[in-house]
XYZ file of C-alpha atoms in Angstrom:
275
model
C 0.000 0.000 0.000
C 1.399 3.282 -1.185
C 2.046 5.856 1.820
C -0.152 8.852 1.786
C 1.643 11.926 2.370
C -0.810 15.146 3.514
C 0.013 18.704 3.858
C -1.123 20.024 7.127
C -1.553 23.928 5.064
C -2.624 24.826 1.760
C 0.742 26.587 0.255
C -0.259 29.752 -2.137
C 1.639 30.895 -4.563
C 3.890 33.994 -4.797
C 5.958 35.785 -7.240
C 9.077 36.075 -6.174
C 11.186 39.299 -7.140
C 15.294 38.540 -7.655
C 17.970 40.792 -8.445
C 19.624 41.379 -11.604
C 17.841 42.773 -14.708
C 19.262 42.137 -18.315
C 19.195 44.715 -20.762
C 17.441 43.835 -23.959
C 15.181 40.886 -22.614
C 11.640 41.523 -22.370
C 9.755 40.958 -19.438
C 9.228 37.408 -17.902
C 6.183 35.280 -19.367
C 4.867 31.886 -17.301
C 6.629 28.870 -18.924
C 4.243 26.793 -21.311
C 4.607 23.138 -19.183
C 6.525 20.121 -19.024
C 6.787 17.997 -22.165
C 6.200 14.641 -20.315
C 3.681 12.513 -20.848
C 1.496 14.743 -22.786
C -1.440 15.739 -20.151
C -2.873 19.342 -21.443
C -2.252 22.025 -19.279
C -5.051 23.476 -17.273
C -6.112 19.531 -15.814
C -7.224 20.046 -12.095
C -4.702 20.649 -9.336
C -4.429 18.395 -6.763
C -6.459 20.076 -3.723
C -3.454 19.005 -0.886
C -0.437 20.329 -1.437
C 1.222 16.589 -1.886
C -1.611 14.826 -2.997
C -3.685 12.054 -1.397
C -3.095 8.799 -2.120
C -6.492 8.081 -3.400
C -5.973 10.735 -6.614
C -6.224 9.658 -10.323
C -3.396 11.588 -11.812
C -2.137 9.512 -14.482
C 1.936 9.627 -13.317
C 0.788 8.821 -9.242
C -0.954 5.435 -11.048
C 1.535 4.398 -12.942
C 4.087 4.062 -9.434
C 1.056 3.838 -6.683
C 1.481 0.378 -5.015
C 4.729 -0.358 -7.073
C 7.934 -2.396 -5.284
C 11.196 -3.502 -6.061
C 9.412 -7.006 -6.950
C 6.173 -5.951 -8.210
C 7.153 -2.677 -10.203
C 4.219 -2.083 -12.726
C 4.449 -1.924 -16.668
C 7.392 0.677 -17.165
C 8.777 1.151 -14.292
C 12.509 0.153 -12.572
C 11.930 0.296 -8.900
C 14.753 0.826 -6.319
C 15.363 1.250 -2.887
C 17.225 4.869 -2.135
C 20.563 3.536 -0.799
C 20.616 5.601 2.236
C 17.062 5.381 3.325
C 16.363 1.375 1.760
C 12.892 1.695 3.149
C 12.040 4.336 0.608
C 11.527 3.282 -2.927
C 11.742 5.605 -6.106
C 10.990 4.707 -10.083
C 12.983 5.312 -12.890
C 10.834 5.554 -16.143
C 10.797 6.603 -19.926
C 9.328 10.078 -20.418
C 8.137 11.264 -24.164
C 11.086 12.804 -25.384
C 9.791 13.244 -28.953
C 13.069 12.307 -30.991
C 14.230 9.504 -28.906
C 15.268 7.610 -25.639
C 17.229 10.048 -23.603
C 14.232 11.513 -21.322
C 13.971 9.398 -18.106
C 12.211 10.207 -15.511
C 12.769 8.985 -11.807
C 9.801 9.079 -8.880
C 9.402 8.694 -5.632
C 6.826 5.867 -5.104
C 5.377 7.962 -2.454
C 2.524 10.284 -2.959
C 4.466 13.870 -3.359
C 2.399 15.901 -6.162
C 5.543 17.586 -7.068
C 8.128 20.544 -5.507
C 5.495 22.592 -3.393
C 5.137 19.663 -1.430
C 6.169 20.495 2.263
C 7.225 17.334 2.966
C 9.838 17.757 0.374
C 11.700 20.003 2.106
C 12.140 18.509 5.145
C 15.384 17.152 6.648
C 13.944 13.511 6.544
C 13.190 13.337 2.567
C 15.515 11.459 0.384
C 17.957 13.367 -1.681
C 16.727 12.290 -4.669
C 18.885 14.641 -6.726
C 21.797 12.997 -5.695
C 20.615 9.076 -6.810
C 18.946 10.543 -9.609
C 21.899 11.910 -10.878
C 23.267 8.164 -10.629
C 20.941 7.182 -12.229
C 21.191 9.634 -15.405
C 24.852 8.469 -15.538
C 23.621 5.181 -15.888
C 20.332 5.847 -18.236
C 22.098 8.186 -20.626
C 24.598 7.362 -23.158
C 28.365 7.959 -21.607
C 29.206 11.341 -23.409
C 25.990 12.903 -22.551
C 26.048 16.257 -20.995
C 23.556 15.780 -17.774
C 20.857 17.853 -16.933
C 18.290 17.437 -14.045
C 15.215 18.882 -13.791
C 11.508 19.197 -12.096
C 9.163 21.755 -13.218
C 6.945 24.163 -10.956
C 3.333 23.307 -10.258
C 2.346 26.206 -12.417
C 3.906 24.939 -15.140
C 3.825 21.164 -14.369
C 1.451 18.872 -16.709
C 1.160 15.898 -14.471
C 0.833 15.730 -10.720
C 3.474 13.117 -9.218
C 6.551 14.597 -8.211
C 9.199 13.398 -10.967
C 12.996 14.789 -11.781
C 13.572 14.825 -15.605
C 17.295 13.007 -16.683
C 17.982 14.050 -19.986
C 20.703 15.913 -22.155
C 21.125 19.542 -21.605
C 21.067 22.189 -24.132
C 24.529 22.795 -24.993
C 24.537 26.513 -25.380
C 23.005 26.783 -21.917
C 25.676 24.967 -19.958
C 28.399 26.806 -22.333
C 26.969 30.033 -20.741
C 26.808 29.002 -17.223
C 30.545 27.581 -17.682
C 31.647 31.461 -19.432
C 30.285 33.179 -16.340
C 31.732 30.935 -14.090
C 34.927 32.009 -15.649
C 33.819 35.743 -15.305
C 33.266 35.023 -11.759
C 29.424 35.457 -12.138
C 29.008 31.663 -10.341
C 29.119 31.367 -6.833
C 30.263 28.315 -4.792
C 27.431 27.399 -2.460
C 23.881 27.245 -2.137
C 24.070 30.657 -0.676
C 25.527 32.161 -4.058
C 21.311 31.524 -4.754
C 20.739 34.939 -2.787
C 24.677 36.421 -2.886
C 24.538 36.729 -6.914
C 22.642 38.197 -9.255
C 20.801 35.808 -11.848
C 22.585 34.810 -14.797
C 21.274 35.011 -18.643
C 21.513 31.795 -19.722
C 20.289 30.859 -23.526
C 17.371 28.418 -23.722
C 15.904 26.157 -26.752
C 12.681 27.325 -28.450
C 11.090 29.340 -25.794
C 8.129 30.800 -27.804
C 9.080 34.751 -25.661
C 12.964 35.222 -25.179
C 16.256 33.441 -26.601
C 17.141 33.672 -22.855
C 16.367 33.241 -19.382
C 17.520 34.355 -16.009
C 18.491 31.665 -13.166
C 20.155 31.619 -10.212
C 23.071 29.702 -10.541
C 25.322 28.281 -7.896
C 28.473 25.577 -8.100
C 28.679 22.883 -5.355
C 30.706 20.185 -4.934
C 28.082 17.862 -3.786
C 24.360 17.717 -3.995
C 21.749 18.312 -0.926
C 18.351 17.941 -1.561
C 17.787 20.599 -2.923
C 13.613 21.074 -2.381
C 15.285 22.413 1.035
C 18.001 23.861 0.204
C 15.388 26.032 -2.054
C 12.512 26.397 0.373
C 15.277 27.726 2.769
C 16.155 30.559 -0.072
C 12.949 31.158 -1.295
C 10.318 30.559 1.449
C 7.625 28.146 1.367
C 5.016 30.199 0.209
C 7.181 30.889 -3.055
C 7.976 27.163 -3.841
C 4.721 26.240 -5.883
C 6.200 28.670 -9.072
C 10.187 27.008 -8.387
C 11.572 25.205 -10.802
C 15.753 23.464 -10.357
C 17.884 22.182 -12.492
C 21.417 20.420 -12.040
C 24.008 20.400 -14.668
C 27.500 19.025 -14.600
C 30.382 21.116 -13.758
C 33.863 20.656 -15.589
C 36.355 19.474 -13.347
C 33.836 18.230 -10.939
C 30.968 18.891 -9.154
C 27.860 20.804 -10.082
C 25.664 23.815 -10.806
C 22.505 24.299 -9.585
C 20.140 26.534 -11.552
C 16.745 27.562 -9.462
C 14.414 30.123 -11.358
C 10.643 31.444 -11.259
C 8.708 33.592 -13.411
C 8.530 36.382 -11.035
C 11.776 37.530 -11.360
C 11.803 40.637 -13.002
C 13.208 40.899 -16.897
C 13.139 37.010 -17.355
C 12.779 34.520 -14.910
C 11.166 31.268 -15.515
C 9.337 28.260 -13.845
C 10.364 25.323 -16.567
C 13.064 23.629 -16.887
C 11.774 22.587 -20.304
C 13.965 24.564 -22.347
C 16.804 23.560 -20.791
C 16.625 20.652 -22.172
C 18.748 19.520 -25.381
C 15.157 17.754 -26.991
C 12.783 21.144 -26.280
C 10.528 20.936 -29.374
Protein backbone atom coordinates (compact mmCIF):
# COMPACT_ATOMS: atom_id res chain seq x y z
CA UNK A 1 0.00 0.00 0.00
CA UNK A 2 1.40 3.28 -1.19
CA UNK A 3 2.05 5.86 1.82
CA UNK A 4 -0.15 8.85 1.79
CA UNK A 5 1.64 11.93 2.37
CA UNK A 6 -0.81 15.15 3.51
CA UNK A 7 0.01 18.70 3.86
CA UNK A 8 -1.12 20.02 7.13
CA UNK A 9 -1.55 23.93 5.06
CA UNK A 10 -2.62 24.83 1.76
CA UNK A 11 0.74 26.59 0.25
CA UNK A 12 -0.26 29.75 -2.14
CA UNK A 13 1.64 30.89 -4.56
CA UNK A 14 3.89 33.99 -4.80
CA UNK A 15 5.96 35.78 -7.24
CA UNK A 16 9.08 36.07 -6.17
CA UNK A 17 11.19 39.30 -7.14
CA UNK A 18 15.29 38.54 -7.65
CA UNK A 19 17.97 40.79 -8.45
CA UNK A 20 19.62 41.38 -11.60
CA UNK A 21 17.84 42.77 -14.71
CA UNK A 22 19.26 42.14 -18.32
CA UNK A 23 19.19 44.72 -20.76
CA UNK A 24 17.44 43.83 -23.96
CA UNK A 25 15.18 40.89 -22.61
CA UNK A 26 11.64 41.52 -22.37
CA UNK A 27 9.76 40.96 -19.44
CA UNK A 28 9.23 37.41 -17.90
CA UNK A 29 6.18 35.28 -19.37
CA UNK A 30 4.87 31.89 -17.30
CA UNK A 31 6.63 28.87 -18.92
CA UNK A 32 4.24 26.79 -21.31
CA UNK A 33 4.61 23.14 -19.18
CA UNK A 34 6.52 20.12 -19.02
CA UNK A 35 6.79 18.00 -22.17
CA UNK A 36 6.20 14.64 -20.31
CA UNK A 37 3.68 12.51 -20.85
CA UNK A 38 1.50 14.74 -22.79
CA UNK A 39 -1.44 15.74 -20.15
CA UNK A 40 -2.87 19.34 -21.44
CA UNK A 41 -2.25 22.03 -19.28
CA UNK A 42 -5.05 23.48 -17.27
CA UNK A 43 -6.11 19.53 -15.81
CA UNK A 44 -7.22 20.05 -12.10
CA UNK A 45 -4.70 20.65 -9.34
CA UNK A 46 -4.43 18.39 -6.76
CA UNK A 47 -6.46 20.08 -3.72
CA UNK A 48 -3.45 19.00 -0.89
CA UNK A 49 -0.44 20.33 -1.44
CA UNK A 50 1.22 16.59 -1.89
CA UNK A 51 -1.61 14.83 -3.00
CA UNK A 52 -3.68 12.05 -1.40
CA UNK A 53 -3.09 8.80 -2.12
CA UNK A 54 -6.49 8.08 -3.40
CA UNK A 55 -5.97 10.73 -6.61
CA UNK A 56 -6.22 9.66 -10.32
CA UNK A 57 -3.40 11.59 -11.81
CA UNK A 58 -2.14 9.51 -14.48
CA UNK A 59 1.94 9.63 -13.32
CA UNK A 60 0.79 8.82 -9.24
CA UNK A 61 -0.95 5.44 -11.05
CA UNK A 62 1.53 4.40 -12.94
CA UNK A 63 4.09 4.06 -9.43
CA UNK A 64 1.06 3.84 -6.68
CA UNK A 65 1.48 0.38 -5.02
CA UNK A 66 4.73 -0.36 -7.07
CA UNK A 67 7.93 -2.40 -5.28
CA UNK A 68 11.20 -3.50 -6.06
CA UNK A 69 9.41 -7.01 -6.95
CA UNK A 70 6.17 -5.95 -8.21
CA UNK A 71 7.15 -2.68 -10.20
CA UNK A 72 4.22 -2.08 -12.73
CA UNK A 73 4.45 -1.92 -16.67
CA UNK A 74 7.39 0.68 -17.17
CA UNK A 75 8.78 1.15 -14.29
CA UNK A 76 12.51 0.15 -12.57
CA UNK A 77 11.93 0.30 -8.90
CA UNK A 78 14.75 0.83 -6.32
CA UNK A 79 15.36 1.25 -2.89
CA UNK A 80 17.23 4.87 -2.13
CA UNK A 81 20.56 3.54 -0.80
CA UNK A 82 20.62 5.60 2.24
CA UNK A 83 17.06 5.38 3.33
CA UNK A 84 16.36 1.38 1.76
CA UNK A 85 12.89 1.70 3.15
CA UNK A 86 12.04 4.34 0.61
CA UNK A 87 11.53 3.28 -2.93
CA UNK A 88 11.74 5.61 -6.11
CA UNK A 89 10.99 4.71 -10.08
CA UNK A 90 12.98 5.31 -12.89
CA UNK A 91 10.83 5.55 -16.14
CA UNK A 92 10.80 6.60 -19.93
CA UNK A 93 9.33 10.08 -20.42
CA UNK A 94 8.14 11.26 -24.16
CA UNK A 95 11.09 12.80 -25.38
CA UNK A 96 9.79 13.24 -28.95
CA UNK A 97 13.07 12.31 -30.99
CA UNK A 98 14.23 9.50 -28.91
CA UNK A 99 15.27 7.61 -25.64
CA UNK A 100 17.23 10.05 -23.60
CA UNK A 101 14.23 11.51 -21.32
CA UNK A 102 13.97 9.40 -18.11
CA UNK A 103 12.21 10.21 -15.51
CA UNK A 104 12.77 8.98 -11.81
CA UNK A 105 9.80 9.08 -8.88
CA UNK A 106 9.40 8.69 -5.63
CA UNK A 107 6.83 5.87 -5.10
CA UNK A 108 5.38 7.96 -2.45
CA UNK A 109 2.52 10.28 -2.96
CA UNK A 110 4.47 13.87 -3.36
CA UNK A 111 2.40 15.90 -6.16
CA UNK A 112 5.54 17.59 -7.07
CA UNK A 113 8.13 20.54 -5.51
CA UNK A 114 5.50 22.59 -3.39
CA UNK A 115 5.14 19.66 -1.43
CA UNK A 116 6.17 20.50 2.26
CA UNK A 117 7.22 17.33 2.97
CA UNK A 118 9.84 17.76 0.37
CA UNK A 119 11.70 20.00 2.11
CA UNK A 120 12.14 18.51 5.14
CA UNK A 121 15.38 17.15 6.65
CA UNK A 122 13.94 13.51 6.54
CA UNK A 123 13.19 13.34 2.57
CA UNK A 124 15.51 11.46 0.38
CA UNK A 125 17.96 13.37 -1.68
CA UNK A 126 16.73 12.29 -4.67
CA UNK A 127 18.88 14.64 -6.73
CA UNK A 128 21.80 13.00 -5.69
CA UNK A 129 20.61 9.08 -6.81
CA UNK A 130 18.95 10.54 -9.61
CA UNK A 131 21.90 11.91 -10.88
CA UNK A 132 23.27 8.16 -10.63
CA UNK A 133 20.94 7.18 -12.23
CA UNK A 134 21.19 9.63 -15.40
CA UNK A 135 24.85 8.47 -15.54
CA UNK A 136 23.62 5.18 -15.89
CA UNK A 137 20.33 5.85 -18.24
CA UNK A 138 22.10 8.19 -20.63
CA UNK A 139 24.60 7.36 -23.16
CA UNK A 140 28.37 7.96 -21.61
CA UNK A 141 29.21 11.34 -23.41
CA UNK A 142 25.99 12.90 -22.55
CA UNK A 143 26.05 16.26 -21.00
CA UNK A 144 23.56 15.78 -17.77
CA UNK A 145 20.86 17.85 -16.93
CA UNK A 146 18.29 17.44 -14.05
CA UNK A 147 15.21 18.88 -13.79
CA UNK A 148 11.51 19.20 -12.10
CA UNK A 149 9.16 21.75 -13.22
CA UNK A 150 6.94 24.16 -10.96
CA UNK A 151 3.33 23.31 -10.26
CA UNK A 152 2.35 26.21 -12.42
CA UNK A 153 3.91 24.94 -15.14
CA UNK A 154 3.82 21.16 -14.37
CA UNK A 155 1.45 18.87 -16.71
CA UNK A 156 1.16 15.90 -14.47
CA UNK A 157 0.83 15.73 -10.72
CA UNK A 158 3.47 13.12 -9.22
CA UNK A 159 6.55 14.60 -8.21
CA UNK A 160 9.20 13.40 -10.97
CA UNK A 161 13.00 14.79 -11.78
CA UNK A 162 13.57 14.82 -15.60
CA UNK A 163 17.29 13.01 -16.68
CA UNK A 164 17.98 14.05 -19.99
CA UNK A 165 20.70 15.91 -22.15
CA UNK A 166 21.12 19.54 -21.61
CA UNK A 167 21.07 22.19 -24.13
CA UNK A 168 24.53 22.80 -24.99
CA UNK A 169 24.54 26.51 -25.38
CA UNK A 170 23.00 26.78 -21.92
CA UNK A 171 25.68 24.97 -19.96
CA UNK A 172 28.40 26.81 -22.33
CA UNK A 173 26.97 30.03 -20.74
CA UNK A 174 26.81 29.00 -17.22
CA UNK A 175 30.55 27.58 -17.68
CA UNK A 176 31.65 31.46 -19.43
CA UNK A 177 30.28 33.18 -16.34
CA UNK A 178 31.73 30.93 -14.09
CA UNK A 179 34.93 32.01 -15.65
CA UNK A 180 33.82 35.74 -15.30
CA UNK A 181 33.27 35.02 -11.76
CA UNK A 182 29.42 35.46 -12.14
CA UNK A 183 29.01 31.66 -10.34
CA UNK A 184 29.12 31.37 -6.83
CA UNK A 185 30.26 28.31 -4.79
CA UNK A 186 27.43 27.40 -2.46
CA UNK A 187 23.88 27.25 -2.14
CA UNK A 188 24.07 30.66 -0.68
CA UNK A 189 25.53 32.16 -4.06
CA UNK A 190 21.31 31.52 -4.75
CA UNK A 191 20.74 34.94 -2.79
CA UNK A 192 24.68 36.42 -2.89
CA UNK A 193 24.54 36.73 -6.91
CA UNK A 194 22.64 38.20 -9.25
CA UNK A 195 20.80 35.81 -11.85
CA UNK A 196 22.58 34.81 -14.80
CA UNK A 197 21.27 35.01 -18.64
CA UNK A 198 21.51 31.80 -19.72
CA UNK A 199 20.29 30.86 -23.53
CA UNK A 200 17.37 28.42 -23.72
CA UNK A 201 15.90 26.16 -26.75
CA UNK A 202 12.68 27.33 -28.45
CA UNK A 203 11.09 29.34 -25.79
CA UNK A 204 8.13 30.80 -27.80
CA UNK A 205 9.08 34.75 -25.66
CA UNK A 206 12.96 35.22 -25.18
CA UNK A 207 16.26 33.44 -26.60
CA UNK A 208 17.14 33.67 -22.85
CA UNK A 209 16.37 33.24 -19.38
CA UNK A 210 17.52 34.36 -16.01
CA UNK A 211 18.49 31.67 -13.17
CA UNK A 212 20.15 31.62 -10.21
CA UNK A 213 23.07 29.70 -10.54
CA UNK A 214 25.32 28.28 -7.90
CA UNK A 215 28.47 25.58 -8.10
CA UNK A 216 28.68 22.88 -5.36
CA UNK A 217 30.71 20.19 -4.93
CA UNK A 218 28.08 17.86 -3.79
CA UNK A 219 24.36 17.72 -4.00
CA UNK A 220 21.75 18.31 -0.93
CA UNK A 221 18.35 17.94 -1.56
CA UNK A 222 17.79 20.60 -2.92
CA UNK A 223 13.61 21.07 -2.38
CA UNK A 224 15.29 22.41 1.03
CA UNK A 225 18.00 23.86 0.20
CA UNK A 226 15.39 26.03 -2.05
CA UNK A 227 12.51 26.40 0.37
CA UNK A 228 15.28 27.73 2.77
CA UNK A 229 16.16 30.56 -0.07
CA UNK A 230 12.95 31.16 -1.29
CA UNK A 231 10.32 30.56 1.45
CA UNK A 232 7.62 28.15 1.37
CA UNK A 233 5.02 30.20 0.21
CA UNK A 234 7.18 30.89 -3.06
CA UNK A 235 7.98 27.16 -3.84
CA UNK A 236 4.72 26.24 -5.88
CA UNK A 237 6.20 28.67 -9.07
CA UNK A 238 10.19 27.01 -8.39
CA UNK A 239 11.57 25.20 -10.80
CA UNK A 240 15.75 23.46 -10.36
CA UNK A 241 17.88 22.18 -12.49
CA UNK A 242 21.42 20.42 -12.04
CA UNK A 243 24.01 20.40 -14.67
CA UNK A 244 27.50 19.03 -14.60
CA UNK A 245 30.38 21.12 -13.76
CA UNK A 246 33.86 20.66 -15.59
CA UNK A 247 36.35 19.47 -13.35
CA UNK A 248 33.84 18.23 -10.94
CA UNK A 249 30.97 18.89 -9.15
CA UNK A 250 27.86 20.80 -10.08
CA UNK A 251 25.66 23.82 -10.81
CA UNK A 252 22.51 24.30 -9.59
CA UNK A 253 20.14 26.53 -11.55
CA UNK A 254 16.75 27.56 -9.46
CA UNK A 255 14.41 30.12 -11.36
CA UNK A 256 10.64 31.44 -11.26
CA UNK A 257 8.71 33.59 -13.41
CA UNK A 258 8.53 36.38 -11.03
CA UNK A 259 11.78 37.53 -11.36
CA UNK A 260 11.80 40.64 -13.00
CA UNK A 261 13.21 40.90 -16.90
CA UNK A 262 13.14 37.01 -17.35
CA UNK A 263 12.78 34.52 -14.91
CA UNK A 264 11.17 31.27 -15.51
CA UNK A 265 9.34 28.26 -13.84
CA UNK A 266 10.36 25.32 -16.57
CA UNK A 267 13.06 23.63 -16.89
CA UNK A 268 11.77 22.59 -20.30
CA UNK A 269 13.96 24.56 -22.35
CA UNK A 270 16.80 23.56 -20.79
CA UNK A 271 16.63 20.65 -22.17
CA UNK A 272 18.75 19.52 -25.38
CA UNK A 273 15.16 17.75 -26.99
CA UNK A 274 12.78 21.14 -26.28
CA UNK A 275 10.53 20.94 -29.37
Amino acid sequence: MARTLLALATVGVVALTGGGVVAGVAAAAPGTGSLDLGAPLGTPQVTEPCGLDTDSDGLWLKVKDATVKTPKAGNRVEPVPTQPTRLYAVRNGNDPGGPEDKLLLPVDRVAGIECHLAWSTSFPNLWSVAWTEAKKELPANADVVLGINSQTTRRLHQMHIHMTRVYAPARQAIIAADKAGKVGSGISAWKTHDPIAIPVKKDPTLKERLFRVARVSSLPNLFESLEKTVGAAAMPNQMIAVIGAPGGGYYVLSSDSGIPHGGTSTTDHLFAFAR
